[in-house]
Coordinates of C-alpha atoms and ligand atoms in Angstrom, one line a residue:
M1 CA -27.2 139.3 -61.6
S2 CA -24.6 139.0 -59.1
L3 CA -21.1 137.4 -59.7
T4 CA -21.1 134.0 -56.9
V5 CA -18.1 132.2 -56.0
V6 CA -19.3 128.7 -54.9
A7 CA -17.4 126.6 -52.8
T8 CA -17.2 123.1 -54.7
R9 CA -14.6 120.5 -54.3
P10 CA -13.1 117.9 -56.7
I11 CA -14.6 115.0 -58.6
D12 CA -13.0 112.2 -59.5
G13 CA -12.5 110.5 -63.0
Q14 CA -12.5 113.7 -65.3
K15 CA -9.3 113.1 -67.1
A16 CA -10.1 114.3 -70.8
G17 CA -9.5 111.3 -73.5
T18 CA -8.9 111.0 -77.1
S19 CA -11.3 114.2 -77.4
G20 CA -12.2 115.9 -74.5
L21 CA -14.3 114.5 -71.4
R22 CA -17.1 112.6 -72.0
K23 CA -19.5 111.1 -69.6
K24 CA -23.4 109.6 -68.9
V25 CA -25.4 112.1 -68.8
A26 CA -26.4 111.3 -65.3
V27 CA -23.0 112.1 -64.1
F28 CA -22.8 115.9 -65.8
Q29 CA -26.1 116.2 -63.9
Q30 CA -24.7 115.8 -60.6
A31 CA -24.2 118.9 -58.4
Q32 CA -21.3 121.0 -59.5
Y33 CA -20.1 118.2 -61.7
L34 CA -19.9 120.7 -65.6
E35 CA -19.2 123.6 -63.1
N36 CA -16.3 122.1 -61.9
F37 CA -14.9 121.1 -65.3
V38 CA -16.0 124.4 -66.9
Q39 CA -14.0 126.4 -64.0
S40 CA -11.1 123.7 -64.5
I41 CA -10.7 124.8 -68.4
F42 CA -10.9 128.8 -67.3
N43 CA -8.2 128.2 -64.7
A44 CA -5.9 126.4 -67.0
L45 CA -5.8 129.3 -69.2
T46 CA -4.6 133.0 -68.8
D47 CA -4.7 136.2 -70.5
Y48 CA -8.4 135.8 -71.8
Q49 CA -10.1 138.5 -69.7
G50 CA -12.4 140.7 -72.3
Q51 CA -11.8 138.2 -75.0
T52 CA -14.1 136.4 -77.2
L53 CA -15.0 132.4 -76.3
V54 CA -17.1 130.5 -79.2
V55 CA -19.9 128.1 -77.7
G56 CA -22.0 125.7 -79.4
G57 CA -22.7 121.5 -79.4
D58 CA -24.5 118.9 -81.2
G59 CA -27.7 119.7 -79.7
R60 CA -28.2 116.3 -77.8
Y61 CA -29.8 116.4 -74.4
Y62 CA -28.2 118.8 -72.3
N63 CA -26.8 120.8 -74.5
D64 CA -29.2 123.6 -73.5
T65 CA -29.0 123.3 -69.9
A66 CA -24.9 123.0 -70.1
I67 CA -24.9 126.6 -72.0
Q68 CA -26.4 128.3 -69.9
T69 CA -24.4 127.5 -67.2
I70 CA -21.3 128.2 -69.6
L71 CA -22.4 131.6 -70.3
A72 CA -23.1 132.5 -66.7
M73 CA -19.6 131.0 -65.7
A74 CA -17.8 132.5 -68.6
A75 CA -19.2 136.4 -68.1
A76 CA -18.3 135.9 -64.1
N77 CA -15.2 134.7 -65.2
G78 CA -14.4 138.1 -67.3
F79 CA -14.5 136.8 -70.8
G80 CA -15.7 139.7 -72.8
R81 CA -18.1 137.9 -75.3
V82 CA -19.4 135.0 -76.3
L83 CA -20.5 133.8 -79.4
V84 CA -22.9 130.8 -79.5
G85 CA -24.7 129.5 -82.4
Q86 CA -28.8 129.7 -82.9
N87 CA -30.0 127.0 -80.6
G88 CA -26.9 126.4 -79.1
I89 CA -26.0 124.5 -81.9
L90 CA -22.6 124.6 -83.8
S91 CA -21.0 121.2 -85.6
T92 CA -17.4 120.6 -84.4
P93 CA -16.2 121.5 -87.8
A94 CA -18.2 124.8 -88.0
A95 CA -17.3 125.9 -84.1
S96 CA -13.9 125.5 -85.6
A97 CA -14.3 127.7 -88.4
V98 CA -16.0 130.6 -86.1
I99 CA -13.2 130.5 -83.8
R100 CA -11.1 131.4 -86.5
H101 CA -13.0 133.7 -88.7
H102 CA -13.7 135.7 -85.5
K103 CA -10.1 135.2 -84.2
A104 CA -11.6 134.0 -80.9
F105 CA -9.8 133.2 -77.8
G106 CA -11.1 129.7 -77.9
G107 CA -14.3 127.7 -78.2
I108 CA -16.3 125.2 -76.0
I109 CA -17.7 122.4 -77.4
L110 CA -20.4 120.4 -76.2
S111 CA -21.0 117.0 -78.1
A112 CA -19.9 113.3 -77.1
S113 CA -19.6 113.1 -81.0
H114 CA -20.6 109.3 -82.0
N115 CA -21.7 108.1 -78.7
M116 CA -25.5 107.8 -78.1
G117 CA -27.5 110.6 -76.9
G118 CA -30.8 111.1 -74.7
V119 CA -31.2 111.2 -71.2
D120 CA -29.9 107.6 -70.5
G121 CA -26.8 108.3 -73.3
D122 CA -23.6 110.4 -73.3
F123 CA -22.7 114.3 -72.7
G124 CA -19.4 115.7 -73.5
I125 CA -17.4 118.5 -73.2
K126 CA -14.0 119.7 -74.8
Y127 CA -11.7 123.1 -75.4
N128 CA -10.7 123.8 -78.5
I129 CA -7.7 126.9 -78.8
N130 CA -7.2 129.5 -80.5
N131 CA -6.2 128.2 -83.9
G132 CA -9.6 126.3 -84.3
G133 CA -8.4 122.7 -83.1
P134 CA -9.0 120.8 -79.8
A135 CA -6.5 121.5 -76.9
P136 CA -3.3 119.7 -76.9
E137 CA -2.2 117.5 -74.2
K138 CA -0.3 120.3 -72.3
I139 CA -3.7 121.9 -71.8
T140 CA -5.9 119.0 -71.6
D141 CA -3.6 117.5 -68.8
A142 CA -3.5 121.1 -67.3
I143 CA -7.2 121.3 -67.0
Y144 CA -7.1 117.6 -65.7
A145 CA -4.4 118.5 -62.6
C146 CA -7.0 121.6 -62.1
T147 CA -10.1 119.4 -61.7
Q148 CA -8.0 117.6 -59.1
V149 CA -7.4 120.9 -57.0
I150 CA -10.5 123.0 -57.4
E151 CA -11.9 124.6 -54.5
S152 CA -14.4 127.0 -55.9
Y153 CA -16.3 128.4 -58.8
K154 CA -17.4 131.7 -60.2
I155 CA -21.2 132.1 -61.9
L156 CA -23.4 135.0 -62.1
S157 CA -26.3 133.9 -60.0
D158 CA -29.8 134.9 -60.9
S159 CA -28.7 135.4 -64.3
P160 CA -31.9 135.0 -66.9
A161 CA -31.4 132.2 -69.5
V162 CA -30.6 133.8 -72.6
D163 CA -32.7 133.3 -75.5
L164 CA -30.6 131.4 -77.7
S165 CA -33.9 130.9 -80.6
Q166 CA -33.2 134.7 -81.6
L167 CA -29.9 136.0 -83.8
G168 CA -28.5 138.9 -82.1
S169 CA -26.8 140.5 -79.0
T170 CA -27.7 140.7 -75.2
Q171 CA -25.9 141.4 -72.2
L172 CA -25.1 139.0 -69.6
G173 CA -23.4 141.1 -66.6
E174 CA -20.6 142.7 -68.8
M175 CA -20.3 140.6 -71.0
T176 CA -22.0 140.6 -74.3
V177 CA -24.0 137.3 -75.9
E178 CA -23.9 137.2 -79.7
V179 CA -26.2 134.2 -80.9
I180 CA -25.5 133.5 -84.5
D181 CA -26.4 131.5 -87.3
S182 CA -24.9 128.2 -86.9
V183 CA -24.5 127.5 -90.4
A184 CA -23.7 130.6 -92.6
I185 CA -20.1 130.9 -91.9
Y186 CA -19.3 127.5 -92.3
A187 CA -21.3 127.5 -95.6
D188 CA -19.2 130.9 -97.5
L189 CA -15.8 128.5 -95.9
M190 CA -17.2 125.5 -98.0
A191 CA -18.1 127.7 -101.6
S192 CA -14.7 129.2 -101.1
L193 CA -13.0 125.9 -101.2
F194 CA -14.9 124.0 -103.9
D195 CA -16.1 124.3 -107.0
F196 CA -19.9 124.8 -106.5
E197 CA -20.9 125.7 -110.3
Q198 CA -19.5 122.4 -111.3
I199 CA -21.0 120.6 -108.5
R200 CA -24.5 122.1 -109.4
A201 CA -24.2 120.7 -112.9
L202 CA -23.3 117.5 -111.6
F203 CA -26.8 117.6 -109.9
A204 CA -28.6 119.4 -113.3
S205 CA -27.2 116.3 -115.1
G206 CA -29.5 113.8 -113.0
F207 CA -26.8 112.7 -110.5
R208 CA -28.4 111.2 -107.1
M209 CA -27.4 111.1 -103.8
R210 CA -28.7 110.2 -100.0
F211 CA -26.4 112.2 -97.5
D212 CA -27.9 110.4 -93.7
A213 CA -27.8 113.2 -90.9
M214 CA -28.8 110.6 -88.8
H215 CA -30.9 113.3 -86.6
A216 CA -28.0 114.6 -85.9
V217 CA -26.1 118.4 -85.9
T218 CA -25.2 118.2 -89.8
G219 CA -29.0 118.2 -91.0
P220 CA -29.0 122.1 -91.2
Y221 CA -25.7 122.4 -92.5
A222 CA -26.3 120.0 -95.5
K223 CA -29.9 121.0 -96.3
T224 CA -28.3 124.4 -96.9
I225 CA -25.5 123.1 -98.7
L226 CA -26.7 120.2 -100.7
E227 CA -30.2 121.5 -101.6
Q228 CA -30.6 125.1 -101.0
Q229 CA -27.0 126.0 -102.7
L230 CA -26.2 123.0 -104.9
N231 CA -29.8 122.2 -105.7
A232 CA -29.5 118.7 -105.1
P233 CA -33.4 117.2 -104.9
E234 CA -35.3 118.0 -101.7
G235 CA -35.0 114.6 -99.9
T236 CA -31.3 114.2 -100.6
V237 CA -30.9 115.0 -96.9
L238 CA -32.5 112.0 -94.6
N239 CA -32.8 112.3 -91.0
A240 CA -32.0 116.2 -91.1
T241 CA -33.6 117.1 -87.9
P242 CA -31.3 117.4 -84.8
L243 CA -33.2 115.8 -81.7
P244 CA -31.8 115.4 -78.4
D245 CA -31.3 111.9 -78.6
F246 CA -31.0 111.1 -82.3
G247 CA -34.0 109.9 -82.7
G248 CA -32.9 107.1 -80.5
G249 CA -30.1 106.0 -83.0
H250 CA -26.2 105.6 -82.4
P251 CA -25.3 108.8 -84.9
D252 CA -22.0 106.9 -86.3
P253 CA -21.6 106.9 -89.6
N254 CA -20.2 103.3 -90.3
L255 CA -21.3 99.8 -91.8
T256 CA -23.6 99.0 -89.0
Y257 CA -25.1 102.0 -87.2
A258 CA -25.7 104.0 -90.7
H259 CA -27.5 100.8 -91.9
E260 CA -30.5 102.6 -93.2
L261 CA -28.5 104.7 -95.5
V262 CA -26.4 101.5 -96.6
D263 CA -29.6 99.5 -97.2
I264 CA -30.5 102.3 -99.8
L265 CA -27.2 102.2 -101.5
Y266 CA -27.1 99.0 -101.6
G267 CA -30.5 97.9 -102.5
E268 CA -32.8 98.5 -105.9
D269 CA -32.6 101.8 -107.5
A270 CA -30.0 102.5 -105.4
P271 CA -28.6 106.0 -106.2
D272 CA -25.1 107.1 -107.6
F273 CA -23.7 108.4 -103.9
G274 CA -24.1 107.8 -100.5
A275 CA -22.7 109.8 -97.2
A276 CA -23.0 110.2 -93.6
S277 CA -21.9 112.2 -91.2
D278 CA -21.6 111.5 -86.9
G279 CA -23.5 113.5 -83.9
D280 CA -21.1 116.5 -84.2
G281 CA -20.7 116.3 -87.7
D282 CA -16.7 115.7 -88.0
R283 CA -16.9 112.5 -89.6
N284 CA -18.0 111.0 -92.8
M285 CA -18.9 107.8 -94.5
I286 CA -18.6 107.5 -97.8
L287 CA -20.4 104.7 -100.4
G288 CA -21.2 104.4 -104.0
R289 CA -23.5 102.4 -105.1
G290 CA -23.5 98.8 -103.8
F291 CA -19.8 99.9 -102.5
F292 CA -18.3 101.4 -99.5
V293 CA -15.0 103.3 -99.4
T294 CA -12.9 102.8 -96.2
P295 CA -11.8 105.9 -94.4
S296 CA -8.4 105.1 -94.8
D297 CA -8.9 104.7 -98.8
S298 CA -10.8 108.1 -99.0
L299 CA -8.0 110.2 -97.7
A300 CA -5.9 108.6 -100.2
V301 CA -8.2 109.1 -102.8
L302 CA -8.7 112.7 -102.0
A303 CA -5.1 113.4 -102.0
A304 CA -4.9 111.5 -105.5
N305 CA -7.2 114.0 -106.7
A306 CA -6.9 117.1 -105.0
Q307 CA -5.9 119.3 -108.3
L308 CA -9.4 118.5 -109.1
V309 CA -10.3 120.7 -106.4
P310 CA -9.6 124.8 -106.3
A311 CA -8.6 125.0 -103.0
Y312 CA -6.1 122.3 -103.4
Q313 CA -5.3 123.1 -107.1
Q314 CA -1.7 124.3 -106.2
G315 CA -1.0 121.2 -104.7
L316 CA -0.4 119.6 -100.9
A317 CA 2.3 120.8 -98.9
G318 CA 2.1 117.0 -96.8
I319 CA -0.8 114.3 -95.6
A320 CA -0.5 113.3 -92.0
R321 CA -2.8 110.1 -90.8
S322 CA -3.3 108.3 -87.6
M323 CA -1.0 105.7 -86.8
P324 CA -3.8 103.0 -87.2
T325 CA -4.9 104.4 -89.8
S326 CA -4.0 102.4 -93.8
A327 CA -0.9 103.4 -95.2
A328 CA -2.9 104.0 -98.6
A329 CA -2.6 107.7 -98.4
D330 CA 1.3 107.1 -97.5
R331 CA 1.8 105.3 -101.2
V332 CA -0.2 109.0 -102.7
A333 CA 2.4 111.2 -100.7
A334 CA 5.0 108.9 -101.8
K335 CA 4.1 109.4 -105.9
L336 CA 3.6 113.0 -105.3
G337 CA 6.7 113.4 -103.9
I338 CA 5.7 115.2 -100.5
P339 CA 6.2 114.3 -97.1
S340 CA 3.6 111.7 -95.0
F341 CA 2.8 111.9 -91.6
E342 CA 2.1 108.9 -89.0
T343 CA 0.6 110.6 -85.9
P344 CA -1.2 109.2 -82.6
T345 CA -5.3 108.7 -82.6
G346 CA -7.5 111.7 -82.2
W347 CA -7.2 115.2 -84.1
K348 CA -5.5 116.8 -81.5
F349 CA -1.9 115.6 -83.0
F350 CA -2.5 117.4 -86.2
G351 CA -2.8 120.6 -85.4
N352 CA 0.9 121.3 -84.8
L353 CA 1.5 120.2 -88.5
L354 CA -1.4 122.1 -90.1
D355 CA -0.4 125.3 -88.0
A356 CA 3.6 125.1 -89.3
G357 CA 2.4 124.3 -92.8
Q358 CA 3.8 120.9 -93.0
V359 CA 0.6 119.2 -94.1
T360 CA -2.5 120.0 -96.0
L361 CA -4.5 116.8 -95.7
C362 CA -5.1 114.7 -92.6
G363 CA -6.9 111.4 -92.2
E364 CA -8.1 108.8 -89.4
E365 CA -9.6 105.4 -90.0
S366 CA -12.3 106.2 -87.8
F367 CA -14.1 108.1 -90.6
G368 CA -12.2 111.4 -90.1
T369 CA -10.9 113.2 -92.8
G370 CA -10.1 117.0 -93.0
S371 CA -7.6 120.1 -94.2
N372 CA -6.0 122.8 -93.0
H373 CA -9.3 125.0 -93.9
V374 CA -9.9 124.6 -90.1
R375 CA -8.4 122.5 -87.2
E376 CA -10.9 119.9 -86.9
K377 CA -12.0 116.8 -89.3
D378 CA -14.9 117.8 -91.4
G379 CA -17.5 115.2 -92.3
L380 CA -19.5 117.8 -94.7
W381 CA -16.0 118.9 -96.6
A382 CA -15.3 115.6 -97.4
V383 CA -18.9 114.9 -99.0
L384 CA -18.2 118.0 -100.5
F385 CA -14.4 117.1 -101.9
W386 CA -16.0 113.9 -103.1
L387 CA -19.0 115.3 -104.9
N388 CA -16.2 117.9 -106.4
V389 CA -14.2 114.7 -107.7
L390 CA -17.1 113.2 -108.9
A391 CA -18.4 116.3 -110.7
A392 CA -15.2 116.7 -112.2
R393 CA -14.6 112.6 -113.1
R394 CA -17.7 111.8 -114.0
Q395 CA -17.0 108.3 -113.2
S396 CA -18.6 105.5 -110.3
V397 CA -17.1 105.7 -106.8
A398 CA -16.4 102.0 -107.5
D399 CA -14.9 102.9 -111.0
I400 CA -12.5 105.6 -109.0
L401 CA -11.7 103.3 -106.3
Q402 CA -10.5 100.6 -108.9
Q403 CA -8.5 102.9 -111.1
H404 CA -6.8 103.9 -107.7
W405 CA -6.0 100.5 -106.7
A406 CA -4.8 99.8 -110.2
E407 CA -2.4 102.5 -110.0
F408 CA -1.0 102.2 -106.4
G409 CA -2.0 98.9 -104.9
R410 CA -4.7 98.4 -102.5
N411 CA -3.9 98.5 -98.8
F412 CA -6.9 96.1 -97.6
Y413 CA -8.0 97.2 -94.1
T414 CA -10.7 96.4 -91.2
R415 CA -11.2 97.8 -87.6
H416 CA -12.7 95.0 -85.5
D417 CA -13.7 96.5 -82.0
Y418 CA -14.7 94.7 -79.1
E419 CA -17.4 97.3 -77.2
G420 CA -17.8 97.1 -73.6
V421 CA -15.4 94.5 -72.4
D422 CA -14.2 94.1 -69.0
S423 CA -11.7 96.9 -68.5
A424 CA -9.4 94.7 -66.2
A425 CA -9.2 92.0 -68.8
A426 CA -8.6 94.4 -72.1
K427 CA -5.6 95.8 -69.9
Q428 CA -4.1 92.1 -69.2
L429 CA -4.7 91.4 -73.0
M430 CA -2.7 94.9 -73.9
D431 CA -0.1 93.8 -71.3
G432 CA 0.2 90.2 -72.3
L433 CA 0.9 91.7 -76.1
K434 CA 3.5 93.8 -74.6
G435 CA 4.9 91.1 -73.1
Q436 CA 5.4 89.2 -76.3
F437 CA 7.5 91.7 -78.3
A438 CA 11.1 90.5 -78.2
S439 CA 9.7 86.3 -79.1
L440 CA 7.3 87.9 -81.9
T441 CA 10.0 89.9 -84.2
G442 CA 11.6 88.1 -86.7
Q443 CA 9.0 85.1 -86.3
S444 CA 7.0 84.1 -89.1
F445 CA 3.5 83.1 -89.4
G446 CA 2.7 81.1 -92.7
N447 CA 4.6 83.3 -95.3
R448 CA 4.4 86.5 -93.1
T449 CA 7.3 87.7 -91.2
V450 CA 7.4 89.9 -88.1
Q451 CA 9.7 92.9 -88.4
L452 CA 8.7 95.3 -85.8
C453 CA 6.7 94.9 -82.6
D454 CA 6.2 97.9 -80.3
D455 CA 3.9 100.6 -78.2
F456 CA 3.6 103.4 -80.7
S457 CA 5.3 106.4 -79.4
Y458 CA 5.6 109.9 -81.4
T459 CA 7.7 112.9 -81.5
D460 CA 5.9 115.8 -82.0
P461 CA 8.2 117.4 -85.2
V462 CA 7.0 120.7 -84.4
D463 CA 6.9 121.3 -80.8
G464 CA 9.2 118.2 -80.2
S465 CA 6.5 116.8 -77.4
V466 CA 6.4 113.2 -77.0
S467 CA 3.3 110.8 -77.0
Q468 CA 4.1 107.7 -75.5
G469 CA 2.1 103.9 -75.1
Q470 CA -0.1 104.8 -78.5
G471 CA -1.2 101.5 -79.3
V472 CA 0.6 98.0 -80.0
R473 CA 1.9 97.8 -83.3
I474 CA 2.9 94.0 -85.4
L475 CA 4.5 94.9 -88.6
F476 CA 5.5 92.5 -90.9
A477 CA 8.2 92.4 -93.8
D478 CA 5.2 92.5 -96.5
G479 CA 3.4 95.5 -95.5
A480 CA 0.8 94.1 -93.2
R481 CA -0.2 94.7 -89.8
L482 CA -2.1 94.5 -87.3
V483 CA -2.8 97.3 -84.5
F484 CA -4.4 97.0 -81.0
R485 CA -5.4 99.8 -78.9
L486 CA -8.1 100.8 -76.1
S487 CA -10.6 103.4 -76.6
G488 CA -10.1 106.5 -75.0
T489 CA -13.9 107.5 -75.7
G490 CA -15.7 105.2 -74.4
T491 CA -17.9 105.5 -71.1
E492 CA -18.9 101.8 -70.5
G493 CA -15.9 99.4 -69.3
A494 CA -13.6 99.3 -72.0
T495 CA -13.2 99.3 -76.0
L496 CA -10.8 96.8 -77.8
R497 CA -10.1 97.8 -81.1
L498 CA -8.3 95.9 -83.7
Y499 CA -7.1 97.1 -86.7
I500 CA -5.7 94.7 -89.7
E501 CA -4.1 95.7 -92.9
A502 CA -2.3 94.0 -95.9
F503 CA -1.1 95.0 -99.3
S504 CA -1.8 93.8 -102.3
T505 CA -0.7 94.6 -105.9
D506 CA -2.4 92.0 -107.7
S507 CA -5.5 92.7 -109.3
A508 CA -7.3 89.5 -109.3
Q509 CA -7.0 89.4 -105.2
Q510 CA -8.0 93.3 -105.0
Q511 CA -11.3 92.5 -105.8
Q512 CA -11.6 90.0 -102.7
D513 CA -14.1 91.1 -100.2
A514 CA -11.8 92.8 -96.9
Q515 CA -12.7 90.3 -94.7
T516 CA -12.1 87.5 -96.6
A517 CA -8.5 89.1 -98.1
L518 CA -7.4 89.6 -94.4
A519 CA -8.6 86.1 -92.7
D520 CA -5.3 84.9 -91.9
L521 CA -4.2 88.2 -90.1
I522 CA -7.5 88.3 -88.4
Q523 CA -7.2 85.0 -87.1
L524 CA -3.8 85.4 -86.4
A525 CA -4.4 88.5 -83.8
D526 CA -6.5 86.3 -81.7
Q527 CA -3.6 84.1 -81.6
V528 CA -1.3 86.3 -80.2
A529 CA -3.6 88.2 -78.1
G530 CA -5.9 86.0 -77.0
I531 CA -8.6 87.9 -77.7
Q532 CA -11.6 85.8 -77.1
R533 CA -10.1 84.4 -74.1
W534 CA -9.3 87.7 -72.4
T535 CA -13.2 89.2 -73.7
G536 CA -15.2 86.2 -73.8
R537 CA -16.3 87.3 -77.1
A538 CA -16.6 85.2 -80.2
E539 CA -17.4 88.1 -82.4
P540 CA -16.5 92.1 -82.5
S541 CA -19.5 94.0 -82.0
V542 CA -18.5 96.1 -84.6
I543 CA -17.0 95.2 -88.2
T544 CA -15.7 98.2 -90.6
Ligands
VG1_1 C1 -12.4 107.7 -81.7 C2 -11.4 107.3 -82.8 C3 -10.6 108.4 -83.0 C4 -11.4 109.5 -83.5 C5 -12.0 109.8 -81.8 C6 -12.9 111.2 -81.8 O1 -11.2 107.5 -80.5 O2 -11.1 106.1 -83.0 O3 -9.6 108.4 -84.0 O4 -10.1 110.9 -83.3 O5 -12.7 108.4 -81.3 O6 -13.7 111.3 -82.6 P1 -11.1 105.9 -79.6 O7 -9.8 106.5 -78.7 O8 -12.1 105.7 -78.9 O9 -10.4 104.9 -80.7 V1 -15.2 111.8 -82.6 O10 -15.8 112.1 -83.9 O11 -14.9 112.8 -81.3 O12 -15.6 112.7 -83.2
CO2 CO1 -17.5 113.4 -84.1

């Protein structure tokens, strides 16, 4: 084994998006591509000599290969120790928990989250800092800058592949590699937050649920926690074995891609509760019997019921949501008399608020919910939170939502995605909107008047950093909103996301289906932005 410095040159297109670097597997397989990015991460960091790095991924195709490369490079770059999940498996929230538990310097997570996997699918890599959360823009920008000027990388050549199937320590040059249980630290953390006794009693009473792990990373976590620790009957967890190609499915827990679970919850003899998680385990979808809970509502309901959960019994410091997420959580915060925050899309923007103790719960409309227990969104955590609430309230999911809307009003909400559209056309659509801010402001459409139009900009209240161009907002005087933004996680063309929201306190109207209740705004969005004209699409690819 010898330390080798390999000459290399920059590769284009490595700018990290909403959540790290995501590309087709074939791109990562190009000679020196992964090495370039990993060395750029290390080059952007300082003072890590002898420190601990956490490494793990969602088990998708190329996970194993990438981990061996990262181990050989971490050793050559002077890390003292790497903690790696058994078989290379760590869900994103578990990686965050391990970084915090072991006070590691940082972590490298290998995942393209909800994107498809397999040899023709996507791969991804992201760096998390010592608080367990995604690197802030300051660091991702520095990594990108390093990729543009990189000339060489360091690697231990001829190092044997580390056996990741066996728990325990081995040496790689001067560095120790410790293969750790992928689930244990995370499961202990969950047991410390929730009333497991009460949830066991719920299952013992005959309560039935299905958790769809979608052949992605949460399988082992859900099996251990739900079936072994909480005594949910065997078979509660579906598609529990992580597969390199997720069984050919799209590991994205929404109404379109988690249709197997949706069919069960809307079918005959449906169970009481359904949930699913994504490729890397940070997202969650919540279903009741024949009932879909929007992620925005889920955040609001969890906040309103937090006092039922041991970890949050003392109250919440504040609630943060991403800008496109509905204002339902703001209404709960107002009633609780605690601050609410509106951040740009992406979990990295919650890190400072959580570290400063200004918020306890955070959420995104994209099926992301989490708290100060880690610094990532956490799918299984959200499911356990719901179970704890259901165990305490002993009501159906639908009843809980009905009562919530009666108390706080209902924020009707939907997101329409136009995936894989032409990038130039998508940009022109956005530019067209930006050119209309002045003319739209004050204009009335039916009984709605536009109050404000802008391209969302955020000043971090903790460190004062400014993030501009975070999405076009059209805000109406009655609380309705249209939001347009382009995805930062897609790997083919552009994805246009249209977010639509309207508020209602009318109990009869609240029973409407969201697409019906929002029909006028959906039409208005097309009228204003020319979606059909620019994208050539008559319908969105995914509606949630
Ligand atoms: C999407 C979501 C965003 C989320 C991001 C990462 O980003 O909209 O809310 O934070 O994915 O999620 P975009 O830029 O495509 O809209 V994932 O589960 O990394 O974990
Ligand atoms: Co994810």
